[in-house]
Amino acid sequence: MGEQLEKIYDVELKPGAGEGYVCNLTKPEFAELMKTNIPKEPLPDEQMVEVALKRLDELRKERKSIQLYLDICVRCGACIKQCHYFIGTGDPKNTPVGRAELLRKVYRAHFTISGKLFGKLVGAEKLTPEILKNEWYKYFYQCSECRRCSVFCPYGIDQAEITMAGREVLNSVGLATKYITQVISQVYKHGNNLGIPEPAFKYNCQFLEEEIKETTGVDVKIPVDKEKAEILYLPPSADLFTNTDTMIGVAKVFHAVGADWTMSTYASEAANFGLFFSYDDMKAINLRVVETAKKLGAKLVIFGECGHAWRAARQFMEAMNGPLPFKFMNILEYTAEQIRKGKLKLDKSRNDDVVVTLHDPCNYARAGDLIEETRFVIQSVCNNFVEMDESVTKVKTFCCGGGGGLLTEEIMELRMKGGLPRATAVKEVVEAHGVNYLAAPCAIDKAQLPLVMKHYDIPVQVGGIHDLVSKALILEGQEEFEAKKKAEEEAAKAAAAAVPAVCGLCDAEFATMDECCEHAEKDHKISKEQCDMVCEAKEGAAAEAAPAVCGLCDAEFATMDECCEHAEKDHKISKEQCDMVCEPKK
Amino acid sequence: MGVLANFVVNVLPYITFIVFVVGVIYRIAVWWSRPSPAPIPVFPGQRSVGSAITRVLADVVIFRSLWQFPGNRILWLGAWVFHVSFLLILLRHLRYFLGEEAVPGWVAAVQGLGIAAALVISIPLLYLLIRRIVHADLKFISTPADYFVLLLILSVVLSGLYAKYFATPFVVDVKYVMRSLMAFQPVDLNTVSLNSAFLLHFFLVQVLAMYIPFSKVMHLGGIFFSPTRTHHFGGEAHTKKLEEA
């Protein structure tokens, strides 16, 4: 462990430091769309306790994890410094054990013999509306359900389970967050978290197709709503807008292996915010995927670069919505498989401009068994890969600070504090190895980490793994296109070199760029490689020397001058007005 | 010997036994019966039943999870020494219950280790107690029950050491009492030589045993049910083989 990382564990205790971070409450129009039956607004105080206790009693009977994790904690404190929100805030209620105790003390007071008999002596406290509003609602939304504490707990106690239960109890009394309910509402209305309507979704796919065509010369299709397809692909919807390079990379992989794939506008989102909200909504969102896959006759469902999507699928889909008539996998597993089979032509050197490190998304590493594939894909597409300290990677990875439904503006300060451990680990490899690309194969990471890196002033680019795949992957026909493009560029450059040039230092004029460069080397001691810093094409010269087209009759000419002569002669347009008809050839 | 001594020796042990056994079975039955709606393993290492068992055992035997973080390793040492000592002491005490005359060979063999453990165990106990007072974060999360159980065990240890080294009862009589209890034969306290040091130790042990089913000490059973450790994914849940797709 590096010195900087060691330091993050020296946390100054600041009780109450987390109290100021409160997520906005939901609105009736979002609350009413939830599949979970939740009140449209918070219940009156006199009803809250009874309803909440009823829900808590149900939950501990429905889930072994809840009952067990309420019972067996010994408060040894092994989890305290494993929580990024504690490291960031120093609030002891923001530790896994401290947060869970908020629920345990109520459980003890109402559901255990010792709690009923001895009360505070055994850490029991009866539920009040204030506990719900001021403790649970605040602190259960300062947990990103990353499950890091569970790795270090001697009994494997999983704070994510406690948080999920706490939030379900809060839901039952109408204390839900606007962010999460809004996102889930978008899924029910538009099929995806961002609320992209069908036409915009399709338009964006076309736009990306064009972009691929422009850069590779290859017609790569991004199919949407095909009637039948072997593969249903679910992107995080942000990949259609902000992380388009990831989507492009995925489309290229499918194209390269000749896959019969499609996306669906009914289920156009991999992520499942039900995971942060309730089992019922998680199930309902997964059901959209299952229904779509059945309708398509898809044999394989592939989830895009998204951590929570992968947990909701990997750990819950079969159990909640099964049996499933299809196989499912993560896009990283798919791409890794294709690379192993030799189906992708990859040129690693195309990524030589980056030194990559990997942020393991929590739900890949700890919930999804997806640790080696991410590394295999990265190392297959680029030469420079550096691991962060082993204490913060793989199963011990730290959350980006924005997971678990906390990626919302009003708690930005908390998010930045929660990002401290990851930022520190990145900073170490940036300083030691010149890392300049932080691979983060998760849509939440891609939204959160750039802000964290900026906040802590760490100069790295954040991007997906398929962004790198996209750069290294060479499609059929792409090299010919690139060669042609390069030849054209060189011809244009040669044409530019043939025009008269001016030395920027002494204003001397030369017939060609080469002559100017020679002069610069001789008289100003400037090497030819740096010649472009002093020598410039004579103003207007390049345009005059370039081929031109007459706008009136489409005749083509070798130079602008010839075109102007033609314009004067054939169209009676004076040379002064020549620019109104003659244009440089495109 | 008064009424109180008679109660502690002839009556309380049966109450203790019932409370302990029924309590522990009830707690475990509750955990056992609760459903797990979805598999929630924390990876890596649980792709089969075998690897799940290995992981649970590693947590039970060598406290593997606690070892993971360098900052927790003093706690690891304290906790491990405490638990192993406790186990050795328990095993040593079987000499008062097993064997008509001579104790079984393996119990005799563990005697030396058991004595050593009894002498050592106060050190990790005091460490576990003091760390809760010294570290502000631990102090914040500790409940009175956390101190109580440590003090209770400490009092059991110290009263036991006192009875062994400073106010030693007649050992043969101790075994006679235990064997009688096991045979449901009341002991006439006038016929045996038991002292108050022994009675205090015996009483405290029973308090501890009765307290266990109602307390966090039940973690010793709970760990075997922990979903993040016991759940696993077989190869069938999700495949990486494209050929099948």
PDB file of C-alpha atoms in Angstrom, chain B residues 56-239:
ATOM      1  CA  VAL B  56     -16.962 -20.676   5.602  1.00  0.00           C
ATOM      2  CA  LEU B  57     -14.403 -22.952   7.242  1.00  0.00           C
ATOM      3  CA  ALA B  58     -11.608 -20.492   6.551  1.00  0.00           C
ATOM      4  CA  ASP B  59     -13.673 -17.831   8.285  1.00  0.00           C
ATOM      5  CA  VAL B  60     -14.461 -20.122  11.216  1.00  0.00           C
ATOM      6  CA  VAL B  61     -11.015 -21.604  11.740  1.00  0.00           C
ATOM      7  CA  ILE B  62      -8.534 -18.882  10.793  1.00  0.00           C
ATOM      8  CA  PHE B  63     -10.789 -15.780  10.702  1.00  0.00           C
ATOM      9  CA  ARG B  64      -9.736 -15.227   7.115  1.00  0.00           C
ATOM     10  CA  SER B  65     -11.945 -12.184   6.466  1.00  0.00           C
ATOM     11  CA  LEU B  66     -10.571 -10.380   9.486  1.00  0.00           C
ATOM     12  CA  TRP B  67      -7.040 -10.929   8.217  1.00  0.00           C
ATOM     13  CA  GLN B  68      -7.792  -9.164   4.884  1.00  0.00           C
ATOM     14  CA  PHE B  69      -7.119  -5.616   6.065  1.00  0.00           C
ATOM     15  CA  PRO B  70      -3.704  -4.860   7.599  1.00  0.00           C
ATOM     16  CA  GLY B  71      -5.326  -2.441  10.064  1.00  0.00           C
ATOM     17  CA  ASN B  72      -7.448  -5.281  11.462  1.00  0.00           C
ATOM     18  CA  ARG B  73      -4.609  -7.678  12.164  1.00  0.00           C
ATOM     19  CA  ILE B  74      -4.117  -6.848  15.833  1.00  0.00           C
ATOM     20  CA  LEU B  75      -7.835  -7.451  16.244  1.00  0.00           C
ATOM     21  CA  TRP B  76      -7.382 -10.663  14.280  1.00  0.00           C
ATOM     22  CA  LEU B  77      -4.674 -11.802  16.692  1.00  0.00           C
ATOM     23  CA  GLY B  78      -6.657 -10.825  19.785  1.00  0.00           C
ATOM     24  CA  ALA B  79      -9.842 -12.451  18.532  1.00  0.00           C
ATOM     25  CA  TRP B  80      -8.150 -15.614  17.348  1.00  0.00           C
ATOM     26  CA  VAL B  81      -6.151 -16.167  20.537  1.00  0.00           C
ATOM     27  CA  PHE B  82      -9.289 -15.512  22.568  1.00  0.00           C
ATOM     28  CA  HIS B  83     -11.456 -17.966  20.650  1.00  0.00           C
ATOM     29  CA  VAL B  84      -8.853 -20.720  20.498  1.00  0.00           C
ATOM     30  CA  SER B  85      -8.131 -20.330  24.215  1.00  0.00           C
ATOM     31  CA  PHE B  86     -11.844 -20.472  24.962  1.00  0.00           C
ATOM     32  CA  LEU B  87     -12.139 -23.693  22.986  1.00  0.00           C
ATOM     33  CA  LEU B  88      -9.142 -25.282  24.715  1.00  0.00           C
ATOM     34  CA  ILE B  89     -10.523 -24.330  28.118  1.00  0.00           C
ATOM     35  CA  LEU B  90     -13.865 -25.888  27.245  1.00  0.00           C
ATOM     36  CA  LEU B  91     -12.150 -29.083  26.107  1.00  0.00           C
ATOM     37  CA  ARG B  92     -10.071 -29.237  29.254  1.00  0.00           C
ATOM     38  CA  HIS B  93     -13.213 -29.026  31.376  1.00  0.00           C
ATOM     39  CA  LEU B  94     -14.533 -32.207  29.790  1.00  0.00           C
ATOM     40  CA  ARG B  95     -12.362 -34.039  32.317  1.00  0.00           C
ATOM     41  CA  TYR B  96     -15.052 -33.239  34.893  1.00  0.00           C
ATOM     42  CA  PHE B  97     -17.743 -34.862  32.797  1.00  0.00           C
ATOM     43  CA  LEU B  98     -16.267 -37.748  30.825  1.00  0.00           C
ATOM     44  CA  GLY B  99     -15.017 -41.137  31.996  1.00  0.00           C
ATOM     45  CA  GLU B 100     -16.206 -43.196  34.949  1.00  0.00           C
ATOM     46  CA  GLU B 101     -12.858 -43.066  36.730  1.00  0.00           C
ATOM     47  CA  ALA B 102      -9.969 -41.961  34.532  1.00  0.00           C
ATOM     48  CA  VAL B 103     -10.585 -39.327  31.844  1.00  0.00           C
ATOM     49  CA  PRO B 104     -10.318 -40.320  28.168  1.00  0.00           C
ATOM     50  CA  GLY B 105      -6.809 -40.068  26.792  1.00  0.00           C
ATOM     51  CA  TRP B 106      -7.464 -37.145  24.443  1.00  0.00           C
ATOM     52  CA  VAL B 107      -9.011 -35.071  27.217  1.00  0.00           C
ATOM     53  CA  ALA B 108      -5.997 -35.782  29.389  1.00  0.00           C
ATOM     54  CA  ALA B 109      -3.779 -34.781  26.484  1.00  0.00           C
ATOM     55  CA  VAL B 110      -5.424 -31.386  26.136  1.00  0.00           C
ATOM     56  CA  GLN B 111      -5.076 -30.644  29.866  1.00  0.00           C
ATOM     57  CA  GLY B 112      -1.744 -28.842  29.578  1.00  0.00           C
ATOM     58  CA  LEU B 113      -2.925 -26.665  26.676  1.00  0.00           C
ATOM     59  CA  GLY B 114      -6.155 -25.930  28.500  1.00  0.00           C
ATOM     60  CA  ILE B 115      -4.291 -24.698  31.576  1.00  0.00           C
ATOM     61  CA  ALA B 116      -2.013 -22.556  29.415  1.00  0.00           C
ATOM     62  CA  ALA B 117      -5.056 -21.130  27.633  1.00  0.00           C
ATOM     63  CA  ALA B 118      -6.689 -20.262  30.954  1.00  0.00           C
ATOM     64  CA  LEU B 119      -3.599 -18.329  31.942  1.00  0.00           C
ATOM     65  CA  VAL B 120      -3.410 -16.535  28.575  1.00  0.00           C
ATOM     66  CA  ILE B 121      -7.036 -15.736  27.800  1.00  0.00           C
ATOM     67  CA  SER B 122      -7.269 -12.689  30.026  1.00  0.00           C
ATOM     68  CA  ILE B 123      -4.825 -10.859  27.788  1.00  0.00           C
ATOM     69  CA  PRO B 124      -6.960 -10.916  24.592  1.00  0.00           C
ATOM     70  CA  LEU B 125     -10.054 -10.343  26.731  1.00  0.00           C
ATOM     71  CA  LEU B 126      -8.595  -7.198  28.224  1.00  0.00           C
ATOM     72  CA  TYR B 127      -7.453  -6.110  24.775  1.00  0.00           C
ATOM     73  CA  LEU B 128     -10.951  -6.589  23.364  1.00  0.00           C
ATOM     74  CA  LEU B 129     -12.346  -4.588  26.267  1.00  0.00           C
ATOM     75  CA  ILE B 130      -9.817  -1.769  26.217  1.00  0.00           C
ATOM     76  CA  ARG B 131     -10.004  -1.210  22.455  1.00  0.00           C
ATOM     77  CA  ARG B 132     -13.705  -0.423  22.833  1.00  0.00           C
ATOM     78  CA  ILE B 133     -12.856   2.312  25.318  1.00  0.00           C
ATOM     79  CA  VAL B 134      -9.742   3.710  23.674  1.00  0.00           C
ATOM     80  CA  HIS B 135     -10.837   3.984  20.035  1.00  0.00           C
ATOM     81  CA  ALA B 136     -13.434   6.706  19.585  1.00  0.00           C
ATOM     82  CA  ASP B 137     -15.147   5.007  16.652  1.00  0.00           C
ATOM     83  CA  LEU B 138     -15.492   1.700  18.520  1.00  0.00           C
ATOM     84  CA  LYS B 139     -16.681   3.472  21.634  1.00  0.00           C
ATOM     85  CA  PHE B 140     -19.390   5.104  19.551  1.00  0.00           C
ATOM     86  CA  ILE B 141     -20.775   1.850  18.172  1.00  0.00           C
ATOM     87  CA  SER B 142     -20.439  -0.212  21.358  1.00  0.00           C
ATOM     88  CA  THR B 143     -23.551  -0.954  23.410  1.00  0.00           C
ATOM     89  CA  PRO B 144     -23.548  -1.805  27.136  1.00  0.00           C
ATOM     90  CA  ALA B 145     -24.129  -5.422  26.131  1.00  0.00           C
ATOM     91  CA  ASP B 146     -20.763  -5.462  24.349  1.00  0.00           C
ATOM     92  CA  TYR B 147     -18.938  -4.602  27.562  1.00  0.00           C
ATOM     93  CA  PHE B 148     -21.158  -6.866  29.644  1.00  0.00           C
ATOM     94  CA  VAL B 149     -20.343 -10.056  27.788  1.00  0.00           C
ATOM     95  CA  LEU B 150     -16.600  -9.374  27.932  1.00  0.00           C
ATOM     96  CA  LEU B 151     -16.771  -8.647  31.658  1.00  0.00           C
ATOM     97  CA  LEU B 152     -18.887 -11.734  32.218  1.00  0.00           C
ATOM     98  CA  ILE B 153     -16.370 -13.960  30.465  1.00  0.00           C
ATOM     99  CA  LEU B 154     -13.534 -12.258  32.308  1.00  0.00           C
ATOM    100  CA  SER B 155     -15.248 -12.944  35.637  1.00  0.00           C
ATOM    101  CA  VAL B 156     -15.691 -16.585  34.668  1.00  0.00           C
ATOM    102  CA  VAL B 157     -12.000 -16.811  33.814  1.00  0.00           C
ATOM    103  CA  LEU B 158     -10.785 -15.092  36.962  1.00  0.00           C
ATOM    104  CA  SER B 159     -13.094 -17.037  39.290  1.00  0.00           C
ATOM    105  CA  GLY B 160     -11.928 -20.234  37.598  1.00  0.00           C
ATOM    106  CA  LEU B 161      -8.278 -19.324  38.038  1.00  0.00           C
ATOM    107  CA  TYR B 162      -8.919 -18.431  41.672  1.00  0.00           C
ATOM    108  CA  ALA B 163     -10.639 -21.756  42.284  1.00  0.00           C
ATOM    109  CA  LYS B 164      -7.794 -23.593  40.590  1.00  0.00           C
ATOM    110  CA  TYR B 165      -4.837 -21.920  42.234  1.00  0.00           C
ATOM    111  CA  PHE B 166      -5.938 -20.192  45.431  1.00  0.00           C
ATOM    112  CA  ALA B 167      -9.012 -21.941  46.790  1.00  0.00           C
ATOM    113  CA  THR B 168      -8.820 -25.352  45.213  1.00  0.00           C
ATOM    114  CA  PRO B 169     -11.827 -27.592  45.822  1.00  0.00           C
ATOM    115  CA  PHE B 170     -11.373 -31.351  45.969  1.00  0.00           C
ATOM    116  CA  VAL B 171     -11.206 -32.214  42.280  1.00  0.00           C
ATOM    117  CA  VAL B 172     -12.686 -35.676  42.672  1.00  0.00           C
ATOM    118  CA  ASP B 173     -15.721 -34.114  44.320  1.00  0.00           C
ATOM    119  CA  VAL B 174     -16.181 -31.688  41.441  1.00  0.00           C
ATOM    120  CA  LYS B 175     -16.301 -34.564  39.014  1.00  0.00           C
ATOM    121  CA  TYR B 176     -18.630 -36.446  41.337  1.00  0.00           C
ATOM    122  CA  VAL B 177     -21.039 -33.475  41.311  1.00  0.00           C
ATOM    123  CA  MET B 178     -21.020 -33.233  37.541  1.00  0.00           C
ATOM    124  CA  ARG B 179     -21.501 -36.942  37.002  1.00  0.00           C
ATOM    125  CA  SER B 180     -24.362 -36.908  39.508  1.00  0.00           C
ATOM    126  CA  LEU B 181     -26.041 -34.052  37.699  1.00  0.00           C
ATOM    127  CA  MET B 182     -25.713 -35.921  34.439  1.00  0.00           C
ATOM    128  CA  ALA B 183     -27.341 -38.930  36.055  1.00  0.00           C
ATOM    129  CA  PHE B 184     -30.126 -36.777  37.546  1.00  0.00           C
ATOM    130  CA  GLN B 185     -29.021 -37.682  41.076  1.00  0.00           C
ATOM    131  CA  PRO B 186     -29.209 -34.776  43.528  1.00  0.00           C
ATOM    132  CA  VAL B 187     -25.977 -34.161  45.407  1.00  0.00           C
ATOM    133  CA  ASP B 188     -25.960 -33.948  49.205  1.00  0.00           C
ATOM    134  CA  LEU B 189     -23.687 -30.981  49.673  1.00  0.00           C
ATOM    135  CA  ASN B 190     -22.703 -32.169  53.140  1.00  0.00           C
ATOM    136  CA  THR B 191     -20.949 -35.165  51.676  1.00  0.00           C
ATOM    137  CA  VAL B 192     -18.696 -33.246  49.280  1.00  0.00           C
ATOM    138  CA  SER B 193     -16.002 -30.680  49.790  1.00  0.00           C
ATOM    139  CA  LEU B 194     -16.885 -27.705  47.570  1.00  0.00           C
ATOM    140  CA  ASN B 195     -15.857 -24.164  48.429  1.00  0.00           C
ATOM    141  CA  SER B 196     -17.402 -20.806  47.637  1.00  0.00           C
ATOM    142  CA  ALA B 197     -14.771 -20.089  44.967  1.00  0.00           C
ATOM    143  CA  PHE B 198     -15.983 -23.107  43.052  1.00  0.00           C
ATOM    144  CA  LEU B 199     -19.630 -22.202  43.588  1.00  0.00           C
ATOM    145  CA  LEU B 200     -19.058 -18.687  42.280  1.00  0.00           C
ATOM    146  CA  HIS B 201     -17.272 -19.992  39.187  1.00  0.00           C
ATOM    147  CA  PHE B 202     -19.981 -22.573  38.572  1.00  0.00           C
ATOM    148  CA  PHE B 203     -22.666 -19.931  38.949  1.00  0.00           C
ATOM    149  CA  LEU B 204     -21.018 -17.466  36.574  1.00  0.00           C
ATOM    150  CA  VAL B 205     -20.533 -20.160  33.958  1.00  0.00           C
ATOM    151  CA  GLN B 206     -24.240 -20.880  34.114  1.00  0.00           C
ATOM    152  CA  VAL B 207     -25.129 -17.223  33.774  1.00  0.00           C
ATOM    153  CA  LEU B 208     -22.955 -17.079  30.652  1.00  0.00           C
ATOM    154  CA  ALA B 209     -24.550 -20.203  29.197  1.00  0.00           C
ATOM    155  CA  MET B 210     -28.039 -18.826  29.768  1.00  0.00           C
ATOM    156  CA  TYR B 211     -27.087 -15.482  28.303  1.00  0.00           C
ATOM    157  CA  ILE B 212     -25.738 -16.925  25.064  1.00  0.00           C
ATOM    158  CA  PRO B 213     -29.045 -17.635  23.255  1.00  0.00           C
ATOM    159  CA  PHE B 214     -30.199 -14.054  23.838  1.00  0.00           C
ATOM    160  CA  SER B 215     -26.995 -12.391  22.809  1.00  0.00           C
ATOM    161  CA  LYS B 216     -24.583 -11.680  20.020  1.00  0.00           C
ATOM    162  CA  VAL B 217     -22.552 -14.681  21.164  1.00  0.00           C
ATOM    163  CA  MET B 218     -24.872 -16.575  18.831  1.00  0.00           C
ATOM    164  CA  HIS B 219     -22.567 -15.452  16.024  1.00  0.00           C
ATOM    165  CA  LEU B 220     -20.890 -18.806  16.526  1.00  0.00           C
ATOM    166  CA  GLY B 221     -23.915 -20.467  14.935  1.00  0.00           C
ATOM    167  CA  GLY B 222     -24.911 -17.658  12.598  1.00  0.00           C
ATOM    168  CA  ILE B 223     -21.769 -17.722  10.546  1.00  0.00           C
ATOM    169  CA  PHE B 224     -22.794 -21.059   9.073  1.00  0.00           C
ATOM    170  CA  PHE B 225     -25.914 -19.461   7.594  1.00  0.00           C
ATOM    171  CA  SER B 226     -24.436 -16.251   6.203  1.00  0.00           C
ATOM    172  CA  PRO B 227     -25.740 -15.936   2.609  1.00  0.00           C
ATOM    173  CA  THR B 228     -22.782 -13.957   1.312  1.00  0.00           C
ATOM    174  CA  ARG B 229     -20.559 -16.874   2.303  1.00  0.00           C
ATOM    175  CA  THR B 230     -22.737 -19.957   1.924  1.00  0.00           C
ATOM    176  CA  HIS B 231     -24.450 -19.032  -1.332  1.00  0.00           C
ATOM    177  CA  HIS B 232     -22.700 -19.987  -4.499  1.00  0.00           C
ATOM    178  CA  PHE B 233     -23.282 -20.085  -8.199  1.00  0.00           C
ATOM    179  CA  GLY B 234     -22.949 -23.335 -10.020  1.00  0.00           C
ATOM    180  CA  GLY B 235     -21.931 -23.395 -13.643  1.00  0.00           C
ATOM    181  CA  GLU B 236     -25.553 -23.763 -14.704  1.00  0.00           C
ATOM    182  CA  ALA B 237     -26.831 -20.372 -13.532  1.00  0.00           C
ATOM    183  CA  HIS B 238     -25.059 -18.418 -16.210  1.00  0.00           C
ATOM    184  CA  THR B 239     -22.749 -19.693 -18.825  1.00  0.00           C
TER     185      THR B 239
END
